[in-house]
C-alpha positions as a printed Julia matrix, in Angstrom:
98×3 Matrix{Float64}:
 -65.07  -21.25  101.96
 -64.83  -22.4    98.35
 -63.03  -19.34   96.93
 -59.95  -20.36   95.02
 -56.67  -18.49   94.81
 -54.86  -18.09   91.5
 -52.31  -20.79   92.34
 -55.08  -23.23   93.27
 -56.95  -22.72   89.98
 -53.92  -22.66   87.71
 -51.49  -25.06   89.42
 -52.92  -27.31   92.13
 -56.17  -28.39   90.5
 -54.52  -29.03   87.09
 -51.91  -31.1    88.94
 -54.69  -33.32   90.33
 -56.2   -33.48   86.84
 -52.88  -34.67   85.34
 -52.44  -37.35   88.01
 -56.0   -38.66   87.63
 -55.86  -38.52   83.81
 -52.65  -40.58   83.83
 -54.38  -43.13   86.04
 -57.46  -43.22   83.81
 -55.32  -43.51   80.65
 -52.97  -46.05   82.23
 -53.43  -48.59   79.41
 -52.23  -46.03   76.85
 -49.39  -44.92   79.13
 -48.26  -48.54   79.43
 -48.5   -49.1    75.65
 -46.42  -45.99   74.94
 -43.86  -46.89   77.61
 -43.54  -50.43   76.28
 -43.08  -49.17   72.72
 -40.39  -46.7    73.84
 -38.53  -49.37   75.78
 -38.61  -51.78   72.87
 -37.49  -49.35   70.17
 -34.91  -47.22   71.98
 -33.69  -44.24   69.96
 -36.17  -44.82   67.15
 -39.13  -44.23   69.48
 -39.81  -40.81   67.95
 -40.63  -42.47   64.65
 -41.95  -45.88   65.65
 -44.2   -44.92   68.59
 -46.23  -42.19   66.9
 -49.5   -44.12   67.08
 -49.1   -44.88   70.78
 -48.09  -41.29   71.48
 -51.08  -39.92   69.56
 -53.47  -42.27   71.41
 -52.01  -41.25   74.76
 -52.18  -37.56   73.88
 -55.82  -37.85   72.73
 -56.79  -39.62   75.94
 -55.07  -37.06   78.19
 -56.3   -34.02   76.27
 -59.83  -35.43   76.4
 -59.69  -35.33   80.19
 -57.86  -31.99   80.4
 -60.53  -30.24   78.32
 -63.54  -31.85   80.02
 -65.28  -29.28   82.27
 -66.98  -32.03   84.31
 -63.61  -33.66   85.0
 -62.27  -30.26   86.12
 -65.18  -29.88   88.53
 -64.56  -33.38   89.95
 -60.91  -32.54   90.55
 -61.84  -29.16   92.0
 -64.21  -30.86   94.44
 -61.49  -33.34   95.38
 -59.04  -30.47   95.96
 -61.54  -28.58   98.11
 -62.08  -31.68  100.25
 -58.31  -32.08  100.68
 -57.95  -28.39  101.55
 -60.81  -28.52  104.06
 -59.34  -31.62  105.71
 -55.89  -30.02  105.87
 -57.27  -26.84  107.41
 -59.16  -28.87  110.01
 -56.34  -31.24  110.97
 -53.11  -29.59  109.8
 -52.07  -32.91  108.27
 -51.52  -33.12  104.53
 -52.93  -36.32  103.09
 -51.45  -37.91   99.98
 -53.81  -39.04   97.25
 -54.18  -42.77   96.99
 -53.29  -44.09   93.58
 -55.66  -46.45   91.84
 -54.24  -49.93   91.7
 -54.8   -52.06   88.65
 -55.33  -55.79   88.8
 -52.76  -56.57   86.14
């Protein structure tokens, strides 16, 4: 059964999209974080480039219909597994070799 409830379409799948997008844009997340840590209170002014790059990367994934379908498929697999076993499985985070 691949019918989706309102909360699944509007909350759960976008949540997976945000997590995966952050993983896929991890280099930009790290650059922005580093800039913020180095500049302190002036981060609003000094980290505009890093913030813009991060925002562009994330929005690119959020608006990609193919990426949405990938995340929807992942959610449906998780839901099917949960319904079969009753055990909720946490998503494994991608590890970087840094």
